[in-house]
Coordinates of C-alpha atoms and ligand atoms in Angstrom, one line a residue:
M1 CA 113.0 144.2 86.7
I2 CA 113.1 140.7 88.5
T3 CA 109.6 139.6 88.7
I4 CA 108.2 136.8 91.4
N5 CA 106.3 133.9 91.1
E6 CA 103.0 135.7 92.0
H7 CA 101.0 132.0 92.7
Y8 CA 103.3 132.3 96.0
N9 CA 101.3 135.2 96.7
K10 CA 98.5 133.2 97.0
L11 CA 99.9 130.9 99.8
Q12 CA 99.0 130.4 103.2
A13 CA 101.4 132.3 105.3
S14 CA 103.6 129.7 106.1
Y15 CA 103.9 126.2 105.9
L16 CA 101.7 123.9 108.4
F17 CA 104.6 122.0 110.5
S18 CA 106.8 125.3 110.0
D19 CA 103.8 126.9 111.4
I20 CA 103.4 125.1 114.1
A21 CA 106.8 124.8 115.1
K22 CA 107.3 128.4 115.5
R23 CA 103.9 128.2 117.8
V24 CA 105.6 125.8 120.1
Q25 CA 109.0 127.6 120.1
S26 CA 107.3 130.7 121.3
Y27 CA 105.8 128.9 124.2
Q28 CA 108.6 127.1 125.4
T29 CA 110.7 130.7 125.3
N30 CA 107.4 131.9 127.1
N31 CA 107.3 128.8 130.1
P32 CA 110.6 128.2 130.3
D33 CA 109.9 125.2 132.6
K34 CA 107.6 123.8 130.9
S35 CA 107.9 120.0 129.6
I36 CA 106.2 119.4 126.4
I37 CA 105.9 116.6 124.7
K38 CA 105.7 116.4 120.9
L39 CA 102.9 114.6 119.3
G40 CA 102.5 117.0 116.4
I41 CA 104.7 116.4 112.6
G42 CA 105.5 112.9 112.6
D43 CA 109.2 112.8 112.7
V44 CA 110.1 109.2 114.8
T45 CA 112.7 109.3 117.8
E46 CA 113.7 105.3 117.9
P47 CA 117.7 105.1 116.3
L48 CA 117.8 103.7 113.1
P49 CA 117.7 99.7 112.4
Q50 CA 121.0 98.2 114.2
A51 CA 121.3 96.0 110.3
C52 CA 121.2 100.0 108.7
I53 CA 123.7 101.3 111.2
Q54 CA 126.1 98.4 110.3
A55 CA 125.9 99.0 106.3
F56 CA 126.0 102.3 106.9
H57 CA 129.5 102.2 108.6
Q58 CA 130.7 99.6 106.2
A59 CA 129.7 102.0 103.3
V60 CA 131.5 104.9 104.9
D61 CA 134.4 102.4 105.4
E62 CA 134.3 101.8 101.6
M63 CA 134.4 105.3 100.7
A64 CA 137.8 106.2 103.2
D65 CA 139.4 103.1 100.9
G66 CA 140.9 104.1 97.1
A67 CA 139.9 101.1 95.9
L68 CA 136.0 101.2 96.8
F69 CA 135.5 104.7 96.8
R70 CA 132.7 106.2 94.8
G71 CA 131.5 109.5 92.9
Y72 CA 128.8 110.5 91.5
G73 CA 126.3 107.7 91.6
P74 CA 123.5 106.8 89.5
E75 CA 120.5 109.5 89.2
Q76 CA 117.5 107.3 89.0
G77 CA 120.0 105.0 92.5
Y78 CA 121.8 101.8 92.7
A79 CA 121.2 98.9 91.0
F80 CA 121.2 97.1 94.5
L81 CA 118.6 99.1 96.1
R82 CA 116.5 99.0 93.4
E83 CA 116.5 95.9 93.2
A84 CA 115.9 94.6 96.5
I85 CA 112.6 96.9 96.1
A86 CA 111.6 95.6 93.7
V87 CA 111.7 92.4 94.8
N88 CA 110.4 92.9 98.4
D89 CA 107.8 95.6 98.0
F90 CA 106.7 94.8 94.8
Q91 CA 107.0 91.4 93.1
S92 CA 106.7 89.4 96.8
R93 CA 103.0 90.7 96.6
G94 CA 102.2 89.9 93.2
A95 CA 102.9 93.5 91.9
D96 CA 104.7 93.7 88.4
I97 CA 107.1 96.2 88.9
S98 CA 110.9 95.9 87.7
A99 CA 113.8 97.7 89.2
D100 CA 114.0 100.2 86.5
E101 CA 111.0 101.8 87.2
I102 CA 112.2 102.9 90.8
F103 CA 113.6 106.1 91.5
I104 CA 115.6 106.5 94.1
S105 CA 114.9 110.1 96.1
D106 CA 115.4 111.5 99.3
G107 CA 112.1 111.9 100.3
A108 CA 108.7 111.3 99.7
K109 CA 107.9 114.8 100.2
C110 CA 110.1 116.1 97.6
D111 CA 108.9 113.8 95.2
T112 CA 105.1 114.3 95.8
G113 CA 106.1 117.6 95.5
N114 CA 107.9 117.9 92.5
I115 CA 106.1 115.1 90.4
Q116 CA 103.4 118.3 89.2
E117 CA 106.3 119.6 87.5
L118 CA 105.8 116.7 84.6
F119 CA 101.8 118.3 83.7
S120 CA 100.4 121.0 82.1
E121 CA 99.3 124.0 83.9
D122 CA 95.8 123.3 83.2
T123 CA 95.5 119.9 84.7
V124 CA 92.4 119.6 86.4
V125 CA 93.2 118.4 90.1
A126 CA 91.9 116.3 92.5
I127 CA 92.9 116.6 96.1
P128 CA 91.5 115.2 98.8
D129 CA 90.5 117.3 102.2
P130 CA 92.4 116.9 105.0
V131 CA 95.5 116.2 103.2
Y132 CA 99.1 116.4 104.0
P133 CA 99.6 120.3 102.5
V134 CA 102.7 119.4 100.7
Y135 CA 99.9 117.6 97.8
L136 CA 98.1 121.4 97.7
D137 CA 101.1 124.1 97.9
T138 CA 103.2 122.9 95.1
N139 CA 100.2 123.2 92.7
V140 CA 100.0 126.4 94.2
M141 CA 103.1 127.5 93.4
A142 CA 102.8 126.1 89.6
G143 CA 100.0 128.2 89.1
R144 CA 97.5 125.7 89.1
T145 CA 94.8 126.9 91.5
G146 CA 93.0 130.6 91.7
A147 CA 93.2 132.4 95.0
F148 CA 92.2 130.9 98.6
V149 CA 88.8 131.7 99.0
S150 CA 86.7 131.0 102.3
G151 CA 89.1 128.4 103.1
R152 CA 89.7 126.2 99.6
Y153 CA 91.5 127.8 96.8
E154 CA 89.3 128.0 93.5
G155 CA 90.1 125.4 90.4
I156 CA 90.6 122.2 92.3
V157 CA 88.4 120.0 92.7
Y158 CA 88.2 119.0 96.4
L159 CA 87.7 115.3 97.8
D160 CA 85.9 115.3 101.0
S161 CA 86.9 112.5 103.6
V162 CA 84.0 113.1 106.3
K163 CA 83.0 110.9 108.7
E164 CA 80.3 110.1 107.0
N165 CA 82.5 108.3 103.8
N166 CA 84.6 106.6 106.1
F167 CA 87.4 109.1 105.3
V168 CA 87.4 107.3 101.9
P169 CA 86.5 110.0 99.2
A170 CA 84.1 109.3 96.9
L171 CA 84.8 109.4 93.0
P172 CA 84.6 113.1 91.7
T173 CA 81.4 114.2 89.5
E174 CA 83.2 116.2 87.2
K175 CA 86.4 114.8 85.0
V176 CA 89.5 115.1 86.7
D177 CA 93.5 114.6 85.0
L178 CA 95.4 114.2 88.4
I179 CA 94.1 112.4 91.6
Y180 CA 96.0 112.2 94.9
L181 CA 95.4 109.4 96.8
C182 CA 97.4 108.7 100.3
F183 CA 96.5 105.5 101.9
P184 CA 96.7 104.2 104.9
N185 CA 95.9 108.4 104.7
N186 CA 98.0 111.4 106.6
P187 CA 96.5 112.8 108.7
T188 CA 93.2 110.9 109.7
G189 CA 95.0 107.1 109.3
S190 CA 92.0 106.1 107.6
T191 CA 92.9 102.8 104.9
I192 CA 91.2 102.0 101.4
S193 CA 90.3 98.3 100.6
K194 CA 90.9 96.9 97.2
Q195 CA 87.8 97.3 96.1
E196 CA 87.5 100.9 96.7
L197 CA 91.0 101.7 95.0
K198 CA 90.0 99.6 91.7
Q199 CA 87.0 101.8 91.4
W200 CA 89.8 104.8 91.3
V201 CA 91.9 102.9 88.8
D202 CA 89.0 102.1 86.5
Y203 CA 87.9 106.1 87.0
A204 CA 91.8 106.7 86.0
R205 CA 91.4 104.5 83.0
E206 CA 88.2 105.6 81.9
H207 CA 89.5 109.1 81.9
K208 CA 93.1 108.9 81.3
A209 CA 93.9 110.5 84.2
L210 CA 97.0 109.6 86.4
I211 CA 96.8 108.4 90.1
L212 CA 99.5 109.7 92.9
F213 CA 99.4 107.1 95.6
D214 CA 101.6 108.0 98.0
A215 CA 102.1 105.0 100.3
A216 CA 104.4 106.2 102.8
Y217 CA 102.5 104.8 105.3
E218 CA 102.3 100.9 104.1
A219 CA 104.4 99.7 106.8
F220 CA 101.9 100.4 109.1
I221 CA 99.0 98.0 107.5
R222 CA 98.3 95.2 110.0
D223 CA 95.1 94.3 108.0
E224 CA 96.1 91.7 105.7
S225 CA 93.3 92.1 103.5
L226 CA 94.2 96.2 102.6
P227 CA 96.5 96.7 100.2
K228 CA 99.8 98.2 100.6
S229 CA 100.6 99.0 97.0
I230 CA 97.9 100.5 94.2
Y231 CA 100.6 98.1 91.6
E232 CA 98.0 95.0 93.7
I233 CA 95.1 96.5 91.7
E234 CA 95.0 95.8 88.3
G235 CA 95.5 98.3 85.5
A236 CA 97.2 100.1 88.1
R237 CA 100.9 100.1 86.1
D238 CA 98.9 102.1 83.7
V239 CA 97.9 104.9 85.5
A240 CA 99.4 105.0 88.8
I241 CA 103.0 106.4 90.1
E242 CA 103.8 105.7 93.4
F243 CA 105.5 107.0 96.2
R244 CA 107.3 105.3 99.0
S245 CA 109.8 106.5 102.0
F246 CA 112.2 104.5 104.4
S247 CA 111.3 107.9 106.9
K248 CA 108.5 106.1 109.0
N249 CA 109.2 102.2 108.7
A250 CA 113.1 102.5 109.1
G251 CA 113.3 105.9 110.8
F252 CA 115.1 107.7 108.1
T253 CA 113.3 111.6 108.6
G254 CA 117.0 112.4 109.3
T255 CA 118.8 110.0 107.0
R256 CA 116.5 110.8 103.7
C257 CA 115.6 108.0 101.8
A258 CA 113.0 107.4 99.5
Y259 CA 111.5 106.3 95.8
A260 CA 108.9 106.5 93.3
V261 CA 107.8 104.2 90.8
I262 CA 106.8 105.0 87.6
P263 CA 105.9 102.3 85.2
K264 CA 107.1 102.4 81.9
S265 CA 103.3 101.5 80.4
C266 CA 101.9 104.8 82.6
M267 CA 101.4 106.9 79.9
A268 CA 100.6 111.2 79.9
Y269 CA 99.1 112.8 77.1
T270 CA 100.2 115.6 74.8
A271 CA 97.7 118.2 73.9
K272 CA 97.1 116.6 70.6
G273 CA 96.8 113.1 72.7
V274 CA 99.9 111.8 71.9
P275 CA 100.7 109.4 74.4
E276 CA 104.1 110.1 76.1
Q277 CA 106.0 107.4 79.0
L278 CA 106.0 109.5 82.2
H279 CA 108.9 107.4 83.2
R280 CA 111.0 108.9 80.5
L281 CA 109.8 112.4 81.6
W282 CA 110.5 111.7 84.9
N283 CA 114.0 110.0 84.1
R284 CA 115.0 113.6 82.2
R285 CA 114.1 115.4 85.3
H286 CA 116.0 113.6 87.8
C287 CA 119.1 113.6 85.5
T288 CA 118.7 117.6 85.6
K289 CA 117.8 118.5 88.8
F290 CA 118.7 115.3 90.9
N291 CA 122.8 113.3 91.6
G292 CA 121.5 110.7 93.9
V293 CA 121.3 110.3 96.9
S294 CA 124.6 109.1 98.7
Y295 CA 125.8 105.7 98.6
P296 CA 126.0 105.1 102.2
V297 CA 122.6 106.0 102.8
Q298 CA 121.3 103.8 100.0
R299 CA 123.1 100.7 101.8
A300 CA 121.7 101.6 104.9
A301 CA 117.9 101.7 102.8
E302 CA 119.1 98.7 101.2
A303 CA 120.0 96.7 104.8
V304 CA 116.0 97.2 105.6
Y305 CA 115.5 94.3 103.3
S306 CA 118.5 92.3 104.8
P307 CA 116.4 89.2 107.2
E308 CA 118.0 91.3 110.1
G309 CA 116.8 94.3 108.8
K310 CA 113.2 93.0 108.6
T311 CA 112.9 91.7 111.8
Q312 CA 114.3 95.0 113.3
V313 CA 111.9 97.2 110.8
N314 CA 109.1 95.0 112.4
T315 CA 109.7 95.9 116.3
L316 CA 110.3 99.6 115.3
V317 CA 106.6 99.9 113.9
A318 CA 105.4 97.7 116.6
K319 CA 106.3 100.0 118.8
Y320 CA 105.0 102.6 117.4
M321 CA 101.9 101.0 116.6
G322 CA 101.5 100.0 120.4
N323 CA 101.6 104.1 121.1
A324 CA 98.9 104.2 118.5
A325 CA 97.0 101.8 120.4
L326 CA 97.2 103.4 123.5
I327 CA 96.3 107.1 122.1
R328 CA 93.5 105.5 120.5
S329 CA 92.2 104.1 123.3
E330 CA 92.9 106.5 126.3
M331 CA 90.9 109.3 124.0
T332 CA 88.2 106.9 123.0
A333 CA 87.9 106.6 126.5
L334 CA 87.7 110.3 127.5
G335 CA 84.7 110.2 124.6
Y336 CA 86.3 111.4 121.5
D337 CA 85.5 109.7 118.3
C338 CA 88.7 108.7 116.9
V339 CA 89.9 106.6 113.6
G340 CA 93.4 105.5 112.6
G341 CA 95.7 104.2 114.7
D342 CA 94.9 100.9 114.3
N343 CA 96.9 100.8 110.5
S344 CA 98.6 103.9 110.7
P345 CA 100.6 106.0 113.3
Y346 CA 98.2 108.8 113.3
I347 CA 95.5 109.2 115.2
W348 CA 92.4 111.8 114.1
I349 CA 90.4 113.1 116.6
D350 CA 87.4 114.8 116.8
G351 CA 87.7 118.0 119.1
R352 CA 84.2 118.9 119.0
S353 CA 85.2 122.4 119.1
D354 CA 87.8 124.7 117.1
S355 CA 91.1 122.3 116.3
W356 CA 93.6 125.5 116.8
Q357 CA 91.7 125.6 120.2
F358 CA 92.5 122.5 120.7
F359 CA 96.0 122.8 120.0
D360 CA 96.6 125.6 122.2
L361 CA 94.8 123.9 124.8
L362 CA 96.7 120.8 124.7
L363 CA 100.0 122.8 124.6
D364 CA 99.1 124.9 127.4
K365 CA 97.2 122.6 129.9
A366 CA 98.9 119.6 128.9
G367 CA 102.1 120.5 127.6
V368 CA 101.2 118.0 124.4
V369 CA 102.0 119.1 121.0
C370 CA 99.0 117.5 118.4
T371 CA 98.6 118.9 114.7
P372 CA 95.3 121.0 114.3
G373 CA 93.4 119.3 111.6
A374 CA 92.2 122.5 109.9
G375 CA 95.8 122.8 109.0
F376 CA 94.9 119.9 106.7
G377 CA 92.1 121.4 105.2
K378 CA 88.6 122.9 105.5
C379 CA 87.2 119.6 106.3
G380 CA 89.5 119.2 108.9
A381 CA 88.1 121.6 111.2
G382 CA 87.3 120.3 114.6
Y383 CA 89.6 117.8 114.8
I384 CA 93.1 117.1 116.1
R385 CA 95.7 114.7 114.9
L386 CA 98.0 112.7 117.2
S387 CA 100.8 111.2 116.2
A388 CA 102.2 108.0 117.6
F389 CA 106.2 108.9 116.9
N390 CA 107.3 109.0 120.2
S391 CA 109.1 107.0 122.9
R392 CA 106.0 104.8 125.1
D393 CA 107.1 106.1 128.4
N394 CA 106.5 109.9 126.4
V395 CA 103.7 108.9 125.2
T396 CA 102.1 107.2 128.3
R397 CA 102.9 110.4 130.0
A398 CA 101.0 112.2 127.3
M399 CA 98.5 110.4 127.5
Q400 CA 98.0 110.9 131.3
R401 CA 98.7 114.8 131.0
I402 CA 95.7 115.2 128.7
K403 CA 93.2 112.9 130.6
K404 CA 94.1 115.4 133.2
A405 CA 93.6 118.5 131.1
L406 CA 90.3 117.8 129.8
N407 CA 88.8 116.2 133.0
G408 CA 89.9 119.1 135.1
Ligands
LIG1 C1 103.5 114.9 109.1 O1 103.8 115.0 110.3 O2 102.3 114.6 108.2 C2 104.7 114.4 108.3 O3 105.8 113.9 108.8 C3 105.3 115.0 107.4 C4 106.3 114.6 106.8 O4 106.1 113.7 105.8 O5 106.8 115.1 105.3

């Protein structure tokens, strides 16, 4: 008899964003004439930067040429992209990361979801609340939690991110092994200072723990004093893995390209306490389970680092940040407490009511899709998240409709 991984039965019925998409689809079916503006899932709407498109086209042409055609590429990614990343994203900011510590992949969602395979089942996991649901769900699937009781999984150490701590969690009081951090944060849009991040690095070094640092939204940081990478913090190389993506800065959500950084000095331990290079383990996994991102996509990603690419990406990001400023100022004017939107594309709004009810109200009365905060964890109850990823016209219309719905 084939038996299932029963840990799957502990999961909530469906993945947050699939659940929302289904609700919106069913609403649209029942209200076919209603125009809906989506400020829910953080999916980009602007086309790829011209520099990426040109590089993409050129690489496709190479694939049509017998002399230039390429079959399987290196599983870890082509050297041209890994080198561009190491120089531009890390070395230029004083972070000591080399090209061979970078693993190109098809998404930060996959990387942050898959990385937990490297750790033992009894790993004590600390996860912020609210949080991007992938971190938690993948640990549930792997059997690192007990049952879901009163809105939380037994066995997980939750790091509350609430108004009282400016949505930056405090260090755990108990000893944990694996710590997920995401800054600029999804969903709250909060950021972490170098001093605060240093405390986490020091904690990890003291306890032989590991930090999984999700920096998918670093391009939206405007405040120059904030760290874009955890490797700007001394000592982080030994205790942190970082995840980045081309999805949000360069519009690759549909094109798929991201990367994980695993420094060679970053260790985890056998049960007997023998240090093991995580770089070696991930490389072994990656080569077994992944055959690399396509050549044209990697060439398109490389173009992000060309002079034209950099300018075009900055323009794209600035467009979305203009939307974020508009959303935040309008919601604030309506009397709602907001965070985020200044160094992040997400605005976290205290709706002072049940967040699924607020979701229904905005959908029904304004035709606007948000993400209910409760979907990100218990501490998200009462909040909603609005995303700045849409056209300026749509965001302006959405805010007019929300104003009318909430004032009327
Ligand atoms: C979000 O809306 O939280 C993100 O788009 C999800 C993702 O990047 O997978």
